[in-house]
Amino acid sequence: MVELGRSMPRIYLSPPDISLHDHASVEAVLTSNWVAPAGPALNLFESAVADHANRQHAVALNSGTAALHLGLQVLGVGPGDAVICPTLTFAASANPICYLGAEPIFVDSEPRTWNMDPVLLKQALEQGSNIKAVIVVHLYGQCAEMKAILSICEQYNIPLVEDAAEALGASYCGSPAGSMGAYSFFSFNGNKIITTSGGGMLLSNNGEGIKQARYLATQAREPVAHYEHKSVGYNYRMSNLLAGLGNSQLGDLSRRIHTRRAHYEAYRAELASLPGIEFMPIAEPDAANYWLTCLTVDSETSGSSRDELMAALEVADIEARPLWKPLHLQPVFKDKICHGGELAAGLFKNGLCLPSGSGMHKSDRDRVISTIKDTLARGRSK
């Protein structure tokens, strides 16, 4: 995308990566005239993603948020209940808790992966009441410490929902992201590693649960000739047309992970030795999907703050963003309980996400690296 008055194309954080094969896949669905929320491409996409995640059942939806909403509802979450959620994540990981009238309880990150701290999770379960579920998020494409988290949830007999929105293609000790917990879900938003423009998928080995989610996602319509409704439902299903794009994108997943990992390794090779720069730790290098490359900036030793660096990148027409603002610091959740929070707050204050798209060329990546190096050098020379 070249905008008027700009000498070089803007470099985006994680733009859609659309190929000629994707165009052909969507064109084939258009030609078939199966464009509604039903059809062979949709069935194929559900089956393919379920196979990838070692799940027995899946339902494709119009967003990852819808998937979490339905997963929590199928688990029986409602008014008077509480649900535990990481604080370092996007608001969509907590909003569905509130849709159902329940209360979110937030838990801080741990330093090894920046994901939910199992020690603080156990503390939250010990001190909380009416806790109906735990949501764990695989942040920036790296799985949380699932062995400990699953063990704690099992100890307290609390179902775990796996938010793998950012983690398709990642794994944990050989288990694919999305294969763990009572329910799991992916997002196929435009900035994710594969996209259906908007979209998500709820997965489980519980066939009855996915059947209930599918029923609710299609306006809770009863299987009769006329329109009969015994429950309040939602218009949450993915279209067959978008599933056609998803099928094509899923077939390219390995290349996308390989390319994003190459970006991470190049950034790290060029920048990790600079004073005050630390990259997000990767616990299992072969297990992450490298959705976004993230680092922290120590202003006292680097010579520049995170915000100064981000501003310099913007002047160079390069999109970069802070890490997620912790949910316990968001005005909408300011009165909610949070166990810990200092680590997540520090990561937000100093953390930066760099352009990581699988369609980004080496020359663009070099432009990002040069801008960061020049900015930090000027800051140290002051």
Tab-separated table of C-alpha atoms in Angstrom:
chain	number	residue	atom	x	y	z
A	1	MET	CA	0.000	0.000	0.000
A	2	VAL	CA	1.575	3.306	-1.084
A	3	GLU	CA	-0.080	6.468	0.240
A	4	LEU	CA	0.097	9.832	-1.531
A	5	GLY	CA	3.073	11.924	-0.513
A	6	ARG	CA	5.047	8.995	0.866
A	7	SER	CA	8.395	8.058	-0.627
A	8	MET	CA	8.300	4.476	0.641
A	9	PRO	CA	5.421	2.131	1.465
A	10	ARG	CA	4.320	2.098	5.082
A	11	ILE	CA	5.451	-0.972	7.011
A	12	TYR	CA	2.570	-2.414	9.014
A	13	LEU	CA	2.725	-4.487	12.174
A	14	SER	CA	1.034	-7.664	10.933
A	15	PRO	CA	-0.974	-7.067	7.758
A	16	PRO	CA	-2.923	-9.761	5.904
A	17	ASP	CA	-0.740	-11.929	3.662
A	18	ILE	CA	-2.928	-12.698	0.641
A	19	SER	CA	-1.676	-14.802	-2.287
A	20	LEU	CA	-2.952	-15.556	-5.777
A	21	HIS	CA	-3.917	-18.993	-4.455
A	22	ASP	CA	-6.113	-17.264	-1.856
A	23	HIS	CA	-7.833	-15.295	-4.618
A	24	ALA	CA	-8.461	-18.485	-6.552
A	25	SER	CA	-9.863	-20.246	-3.474
A	26	VAL	CA	-12.327	-17.428	-2.781
A	27	GLU	CA	-13.252	-17.214	-6.469
A	28	ALA	CA	-14.041	-20.935	-6.473
A	29	VAL	CA	-16.444	-20.457	-3.547
A	30	LEU	CA	-18.083	-17.489	-5.284
A	31	THR	CA	-18.511	-19.570	-8.420
A	32	SER	CA	-20.163	-22.325	-6.377
A	33	ASN	CA	-22.654	-19.760	-4.998
A	34	TRP	CA	-22.199	-21.218	-1.486
A	35	VAL	CA	-21.611	-17.897	0.267
A	36	ALA	CA	-23.930	-18.180	3.292
A	37	PRO	CA	-22.958	-19.620	6.720
A	38	ALA	CA	-23.159	-23.166	5.370
A	39	GLY	CA	-21.419	-25.154	2.684
A	40	PRO	CA	-18.573	-27.502	1.815
A	41	ALA	CA	-15.733	-24.997	2.340
A	42	LEU	CA	-16.997	-24.303	5.861
A	43	ASN	CA	-17.204	-28.001	6.678
A	44	LEU	CA	-13.705	-28.548	5.294
A	45	PHE	CA	-12.246	-25.647	7.277
A	46	GLU	CA	-13.725	-26.899	10.550
A	47	SER	CA	-12.377	-30.379	9.891
A	48	ALA	CA	-8.913	-29.152	8.852
A	49	VAL	CA	-8.428	-26.879	11.867
A	50	ALA	CA	-9.717	-29.578	14.234
A	51	ASP	CA	-7.238	-32.048	12.740
A	52	HIS	CA	-4.408	-29.535	13.076
A	53	ALA	CA	-5.243	-29.006	16.761
A	54	ASN	CA	-5.862	-32.698	17.515
A	55	ARG	CA	-9.477	-31.920	18.383
A	56	GLN	CA	-12.500	-34.066	17.627
A	57	HIS	CA	-15.017	-31.248	17.129
A	58	ALA	CA	-15.027	-27.631	15.955
A	59	VAL	CA	-17.453	-24.886	14.965
A	60	ALA	CA	-16.349	-21.955	12.803
A	61	LEU	CA	-17.595	-18.548	13.951
A	62	ASN	CA	-17.366	-14.901	12.993
A	63	SER	CA	-14.743	-14.027	15.639
A	64	GLY	CA	-12.580	-15.431	18.388
A	65	THR	CA	-14.609	-13.321	20.819
A	66	ALA	CA	-17.772	-15.172	19.773
A	67	ALA	CA	-15.946	-18.460	20.320
A	68	LEU	CA	-14.977	-17.532	23.875
A	69	HIS	CA	-18.482	-16.243	24.602
A	70	LEU	CA	-20.032	-19.531	23.487
A	71	GLY	CA	-17.414	-21.646	25.239
A	72	LEU	CA	-18.086	-19.919	28.550
A	73	GLN	CA	-21.837	-20.136	28.059
A	74	VAL	CA	-21.676	-23.868	27.309
A	75	LEU	CA	-19.675	-24.261	30.541
A	76	GLY	CA	-22.567	-22.644	32.394
A	77	VAL	CA	-20.942	-19.327	33.294
A	78	GLY	CA	-23.533	-16.793	34.408
A	79	PRO	CA	-24.426	-14.077	36.920
A	80	GLY	CA	-22.809	-14.579	40.304
A	81	ASP	CA	-19.913	-16.594	38.865
A	82	ALA	CA	-16.278	-15.563	38.534
A	83	VAL	CA	-13.810	-16.435	35.775
A	84	ILE	CA	-10.020	-16.127	36.085
A	85	CYS	CA	-8.176	-14.476	33.187
A	86	PRO	CA	-4.640	-13.151	32.603
A	87	THR	CA	-4.265	-9.405	32.967
A	88	LEU	CA	-1.700	-9.096	30.137
A	89	THR	CA	-3.965	-9.684	27.150
A	90	PHE	CA	-6.423	-7.993	24.812
A	91	ALA	CA	-9.788	-6.974	26.290
A	92	ALA	CA	-11.565	-9.602	24.175
A	93	SER	CA	-10.141	-12.256	26.511
A	94	ALA	CA	-12.273	-10.813	29.328
A	95	ASN	CA	-15.250	-9.076	27.705
A	96	PRO	CA	-17.272	-12.305	27.195
A	97	ILE	CA	-17.072	-12.929	30.941
A	98	CYS	CA	-18.981	-9.691	31.375
A	99	TYR	CA	-21.433	-10.525	28.542
A	100	LEU	CA	-22.596	-13.408	30.723
A	101	GLY	CA	-22.924	-11.318	33.876
A	102	ALA	CA	-19.922	-12.922	35.573
A	103	GLU	CA	-16.928	-11.238	37.240
A	104	PRO	CA	-13.377	-11.390	35.849
A	105	ILE	CA	-10.492	-12.028	38.239
A	106	PHE	CA	-7.103	-11.116	36.800
A	107	VAL	CA	-3.748	-12.850	37.259
A	108	ASP	CA	-0.282	-11.442	36.525
A	109	SER	CA	2.311	-12.857	34.112
A	110	GLU	CA	5.459	-14.849	34.861
A	111	PRO	CA	8.828	-13.814	33.364
A	112	ARG	CA	9.692	-17.012	31.454
A	113	THR	CA	6.959	-16.680	28.800
A	114	TRP	CA	5.057	-13.502	29.842
A	115	ASN	CA	1.940	-15.687	30.148
A	116	MET	CA	-0.244	-16.466	33.181
A	117	ASP	CA	1.710	-17.143	36.373
A	118	PRO	CA	0.727	-20.610	37.713
A	119	VAL	CA	1.653	-19.645	41.298
A	120	LEU	CA	-0.681	-16.658	41.223
A	121	LEU	CA	-3.355	-18.733	39.475
A	122	LYS	CA	-3.324	-21.129	42.421
A	123	GLN	CA	-3.526	-18.181	44.794
A	124	ALA	CA	-6.545	-16.825	42.923
A	125	LEU	CA	-8.278	-20.198	43.084
A	126	GLU	CA	-7.542	-20.537	46.804
A	127	GLN	CA	-8.848	-17.071	47.640
A	128	GLY	CA	-11.720	-16.799	45.166
A	129	SER	CA	-15.286	-18.025	45.367
A	130	ASN	CA	-17.816	-19.182	42.771
A	131	ILE	CA	-15.040	-19.573	40.192
A	132	LYS	CA	-16.587	-21.295	37.192
A	133	ALA	CA	-13.680	-21.371	34.708
A	134	VAL	CA	-10.103	-20.315	34.010
A	135	ILE	CA	-9.032	-18.705	30.720
A	136	VAL	CA	-5.366	-19.055	29.763
A	137	VAL	CA	-3.933	-16.985	26.883
A	138	HIS	CA	-0.985	-17.997	24.691
A	139	LEU	CA	0.504	-14.540	24.314
A	140	TYR	CA	2.117	-13.427	21.032
A	141	GLY	CA	2.255	-16.994	19.736
A	142	GLN	CA	3.971	-18.711	22.681
A	143	CYS	CA	2.157	-21.232	24.868
A	144	ALA	CA	1.745	-20.682	28.590
A	145	GLU	CA	3.173	-23.080	31.185
A	146	MET	CA	0.377	-25.549	30.480
A	147	LYS	CA	1.611	-28.497	32.521
A	148	ALA	CA	1.398	-26.518	35.743
A	149	ILE	CA	-1.777	-24.676	34.773
A	150	LEU	CA	-3.636	-27.837	33.737
A	151	SER	CA	-2.541	-29.563	36.937
A	152	ILE	CA	-3.811	-26.701	39.108
A	153	CYS	CA	-7.164	-26.551	37.284
A	154	GLU	CA	-7.538	-30.309	37.671
A	155	GLN	CA	-6.717	-30.054	41.394
A	156	TYR	CA	-9.505	-27.524	41.884
A	157	ASN	CA	-11.863	-29.212	39.379
A	158	ILE	CA	-12.166	-26.010	37.333
A	159	PRO	CA	-12.503	-26.219	33.520
A	160	LEU	CA	-9.810	-24.496	31.480
A	161	VAL	CA	-10.539	-22.504	28.314
A	162	GLU	CA	-7.506	-22.114	26.072
A	163	ASP	CA	-7.312	-18.752	24.320
A	164	ALA	CA	-5.092	-19.679	21.372
A	165	ALA	CA	-6.198	-16.657	19.323
A	166	GLU	CA	-2.573	-15.665	18.672
A	167	ALA	CA	-1.067	-19.138	18.670
A	168	LEU	CA	-2.220	-21.236	15.706
A	169	GLY	CA	0.741	-23.416	14.744
A	170	ALA	CA	2.471	-23.142	18.135
A	171	SER	CA	2.816	-26.083	20.506
A	172	TYR	CA	3.682	-27.024	24.077
A	173	CYS	CA	5.756	-30.141	24.805
A	174	GLY	CA	4.532	-31.632	21.540
A	175	SER	CA	0.857	-30.746	22.019
A	176	PRO	CA	-0.557	-28.247	19.499
A	177	ALA	CA	-1.898	-24.957	20.782
A	178	GLY	CA	-5.653	-25.403	20.913
A	179	SER	CA	-5.469	-29.080	21.923
A	180	MET	CA	-5.457	-28.494	25.676
A	181	GLY	CA	-8.215	-27.639	28.121
A	182	ALA	CA	-11.955	-28.291	28.048
A	183	TYR	CA	-12.448	-25.805	25.187
A	184	SER	CA	-10.072	-23.816	23.026
A	185	PHE	CA	-10.399	-21.246	20.297
A	186	PHE	CA	-8.509	-19.500	17.518
A	187	SER	CA	-8.901	-16.088	15.920
A	188	PHE	CA	-8.623	-15.488	12.178
A	189	ASN	CA	-8.729	-11.699	12.369
A	190	GLY	CA	-6.914	-9.765	9.661
A	191	ASN	CA	-3.736	-9.388	11.748
A	192	LYS	CA	-3.404	-13.053	12.762
A	193	ILE	CA	-0.984	-15.603	11.289
A	194	ILE	CA	-3.767	-16.815	8.961
A	195	THR	CA	-6.917	-14.841	8.287
A	196	THR	CA	-10.477	-15.200	7.079
A	197	SER	CA	-10.727	-11.371	7.304
A	198	GLY	CA	-12.712	-11.806	10.497
A	199	GLY	CA	-13.434	-15.127	12.103
A	200	GLY	CA	-12.747	-17.604	14.844
A	201	MET	CA	-13.256	-21.225	15.794
A	202	LEU	CA	-14.282	-23.005	18.985
A	203	LEU	CA	-12.839	-26.491	19.498
A	204	SER	CA	-13.286	-29.325	21.986
A	205	ASN	CA	-13.363	-33.075	22.363
A	206	ASN	CA	-16.809	-32.618	23.911
A	207	GLY	CA	-19.178	-33.266	21.021
A	208	GLU	CA	-22.287	-32.257	22.940
A	209	GLY	CA	-20.678	-28.971	23.957
A	210	ILE	CA	-19.759	-28.061	20.385
A	211	LYS	CA	-23.237	-29.120	19.240
A	212	GLN	CA	-24.730	-26.710	21.788
A	213	ALA	CA	-22.365	-23.930	20.667
A	214	ARG	CA	-23.313	-24.495	17.012
A	215	TYR	CA	-27.017	-24.321	17.953
A	216	LEU	CA	-26.549	-21.046	19.841
A	217	ALA	CA	-24.393	-19.601	17.025
A	218	THR	CA	-27.194	-20.111	14.481
A	219	GLN	CA	-29.817	-18.055	16.364
A	220	ALA	CA	-30.805	-21.120	18.442
A	221	ARG	CA	-33.068	-22.210	15.618
A	222	GLU	CA	-34.891	-25.492	16.239
A	223	PRO	CA	-34.680	-28.222	13.544
A	224	VAL	CA	-38.188	-27.722	12.175
A	225	ALA	CA	-39.519	-26.312	8.905
A	226	HIS	CA	-40.679	-23.016	10.396
A	227	TYR	CA	-38.615	-20.673	12.571
A	228	GLU	CA	-38.882	-22.005	16.114
A	229	HIS	CA	-36.738	-20.726	19.010
A	230	LYS	CA	-36.660	-22.054	22.570
A	231	SER	CA	-33.487	-20.199	23.574
A	232	VAL	CA	-31.847	-16.854	22.890
A	233	GLY	CA	-29.207	-17.385	20.209
A	234	TYR	CA	-26.641	-15.388	18.276
A	235	ASN	CA	-25.736	-14.673	14.660
A	236	TYR	CA	-22.185	-15.996	15.132
A	237	ARG	CA	-21.495	-18.417	12.263
A	238	MET	CA	-18.681	-17.954	9.750
A	239	SER	CA	-19.655	-17.770	6.079
A	240	ASN	CA	-18.685	-20.459	3.582
A	241	LEU	CA	-17.029	-17.720	1.511
A	242	LEU	CA	-14.616	-16.734	4.283
A	243	ALA	CA	-13.938	-20.382	5.045
A	244	GLY	CA	-12.704	-20.679	1.455
A	245	LEU	CA	-10.040	-18.105	2.268
A	246	GLY	CA	-9.271	-19.911	5.533
A	247	ASN	CA	-8.663	-23.226	3.767
A	248	SER	CA	-6.138	-21.635	1.428
A	249	GLN	CA	-4.397	-19.722	4.232
A	250	LEU	CA	-4.181	-22.793	6.471
A	251	GLY	CA	-2.299	-24.654	3.763
A	252	ASP	CA	0.381	-21.946	3.921
A	253	LEU	CA	0.782	-21.962	7.702
A	254	SER	CA	4.243	-23.570	7.821
A	255	ARG	CA	5.769	-20.949	5.522
A	256	ARG	CA	4.229	-18.158	7.564
A	257	ILE	CA	5.688	-19.478	10.802
A	258	HIS	CA	9.087	-19.951	9.155
A	259	THR	CA	9.052	-16.373	7.829
A	260	ARG	CA	7.977	-14.812	11.117
A	261	ARG	CA	10.648	-16.775	12.942
A	262	ALA	CA	13.216	-15.452	10.497
A	263	HIS	CA	12.082	-11.909	11.338
A	264	TYR	CA	12.444	-12.615	15.067
A	265	GLU	CA	15.912	-14.112	14.654
A	266	ALA	CA	17.091	-11.234	12.446
A	267	TYR	CA	15.799	-8.630	14.884
A	268	ARG	CA	17.425	-10.461	17.762
A	269	ALA	CA	20.764	-10.852	15.964
A	270	GLU	CA	20.917	-7.134	15.193
A	271	LEU	CA	19.366	-5.598	18.306
A	272	ALA	CA	19.690	-7.910	21.326
A	273	SER	CA	23.253	-6.789	22.100
A	274	LEU	CA	22.268	-3.120	22.292
A	275	PRO	CA	22.141	-1.623	25.805
A	276	GLY	CA	18.694	-1.727	27.392
A	277	ILE	CA	17.073	-4.016	24.785
A	278	GLU	CA	15.629	-7.356	25.868
A	279	PHE	CA	13.517	-9.643	23.711
A	280	MET	CA	10.504	-11.637	24.845
A	281	PRO	CA	11.903	-14.918	26.181
A	282	ILE	CA	11.069	-17.939	24.034
A	283	ALA	CA	10.927	-21.027	26.260
A	284	GLU	CA	10.838	-23.535	23.372
A	285	PRO	CA	12.224	-21.975	20.167
A	286	ASP	CA	10.767	-24.694	17.933
A	287	ALA	CA	7.331	-24.469	19.584
A	288	ALA	CA	6.360	-20.791	19.122
A	289	ASN	CA	4.653	-19.437	16.004
A	290	TYR	CA	6.419	-16.032	16.309
A	291	TRP	CA	3.212	-14.122	15.567
A	292	LEU	CA	4.792	-10.874	16.760
A	293	THR	CA	8.370	-10.063	17.715
A	294	CYS	CA	8.298	-8.246	21.055
A	295	LEU	CA	10.992	-6.552	23.118
A	296	THR	CA	11.374	-4.241	26.083
A	297	VAL	CA	13.286	-0.962	26.213
A	298	ASP	CA	15.041	0.200	29.400
A	299	SER	CA	15.221	3.967	28.924
A	300	GLU	CA	17.969	4.431	31.512
A	301	THR	CA	20.455	2.196	29.699
A	302	SER	CA	19.235	2.378	26.089
A	303	GLY	CA	19.178	6.156	25.811
A	304	SER	CA	15.577	6.233	24.576
A	305	SER	CA	12.230	5.318	26.056
A	306	ARG	CA	9.799	2.910	24.466
A	307	ASP	CA	7.585	5.832	23.448
A	308	GLU	CA	10.492	7.753	21.898
A	309	LEU	CA	11.459	4.701	19.888
A	310	MET	CA	7.881	4.150	18.759
A	311	ALA	CA	7.604	7.809	17.737
A	312	ALA	CA	10.788	7.560	15.659
A	313	LEU	CA	9.459	4.476	13.912
A	314	GLU	CA	6.234	6.335	13.130
A	315	VAL	CA	8.194	9.222	11.600
A	316	ALA	CA	9.848	6.591	9.388
A	317	ASP	CA	6.345	5.325	8.448
A	318	ILE	CA	6.736	2.095	10.401
A	319	GLU	CA	3.923	0.793	12.560
A	320	ALA	CA	4.902	-0.461	16.023
A	321	ARG	CA	2.701	-0.853	19.069
A	322	PRO	CA	3.032	-1.200	22.841
A	323	LEU	CA	2.419	-4.570	24.440
A	324	TRP	CA	-1.136	-5.140	25.656
A	325	LYS	CA	-2.193	-2.721	28.375
A	326	PRO	CA	-2.975	-4.928	31.392
A	327	LEU	CA	-6.683	-5.359	31.959
A	328	HIS	CA	-6.487	-4.407	35.635
A	329	LEU	CA	-5.231	-0.982	34.456
A	330	GLN	CA	-8.070	-0.511	31.975
A	331	PRO	CA	-10.735	1.955	33.179
A	332	VAL	CA	-13.525	-0.518	32.468
A	333	PHE	CA	-11.967	-3.092	34.836
A	334	LYS	CA	-10.417	-0.748	37.428
A	335	ASP	CA	-12.483	-2.172	40.304
A	336	LYS	CA	-11.769	-5.854	39.571
A	337	ILE	CA	-9.486	-8.095	41.608
A	338	CYS	CA	-5.974	-8.686	40.267
A	339	HIS	CA	-3.442	-11.078	41.779
A	340	GLY	CA	-0.118	-9.398	41.227
A	341	GLY	CA	0.068	-7.064	38.256
A	342	GLU	CA	3.484	-5.461	38.622
A	343	LEU	CA	5.204	-7.589	35.980
A	344	ALA	CA	2.452	-6.986	33.418
A	345	ALA	CA	2.467	-3.256	34.185
A	346	GLY	CA	6.223	-3.101	33.637
A	347	LEU	CA	5.968	-4.998	30.365
A	348	PHE	CA	3.308	-2.578	29.151
A	349	LYS	CA	5.362	0.459	30.173
A	350	ASN	CA	8.489	-0.690	28.349
A	351	GLY	CA	7.294	-3.259	25.808
A	352	LEU	CA	7.137	-2.856	22.038
A	353	CYS	CA	5.822	-5.045	19.201
A	354	LEU	CA	7.772	-4.825	15.932
A	355	PRO	CA	6.539	-5.418	12.350
A	356	SER	CA	6.371	-9.183	11.903
A	357	GLY	CA	4.137	-9.937	8.933
A	358	SER	CA	4.826	-13.006	6.838
A	359	GLY	CA	4.658	-10.832	3.716
A	360	MET	CA	7.310	-8.383	4.924
A	361	HIS	CA	10.447	-8.288	2.780
A	362	LYS	CA	14.005	-8.301	4.110
A	363	SER	CA	14.493	-4.732	2.879
A	364	ASP	CA	11.554	-3.591	5.023
A	365	ARG	CA	12.901	-5.456	8.037
A	366	ASP	CA	16.302	-3.847	7.484
A	367	ARG	CA	14.559	-0.460	7.454
A	368	VAL	CA	13.011	-1.216	10.837
A	369	ILE	CA	16.348	-2.337	12.257
A	370	SER	CA	18.201	0.724	10.930
A	371	THR	CA	15.598	3.091	12.353
A	372	ILE	CA	15.842	1.477	15.783
A	373	LYS	CA	19.653	1.474	15.773
A	374	ASP	CA	19.850	5.120	14.650
A	375	THR	CA	17.293	6.249	17.231
A	376	LEU	CA	19.035	4.457	20.090
A	377	ALA	CA	22.439	5.768	18.997
A	378	ARG	CA	21.158	9.351	18.976
A	379	GLY	CA	19.650	8.824	22.427
A	380	ARG	CA	22.921	7.514	23.872
A	381	SER	CA	24.875	10.427	22.383
A	382	LYS	CA	22.790	13.085	24.124
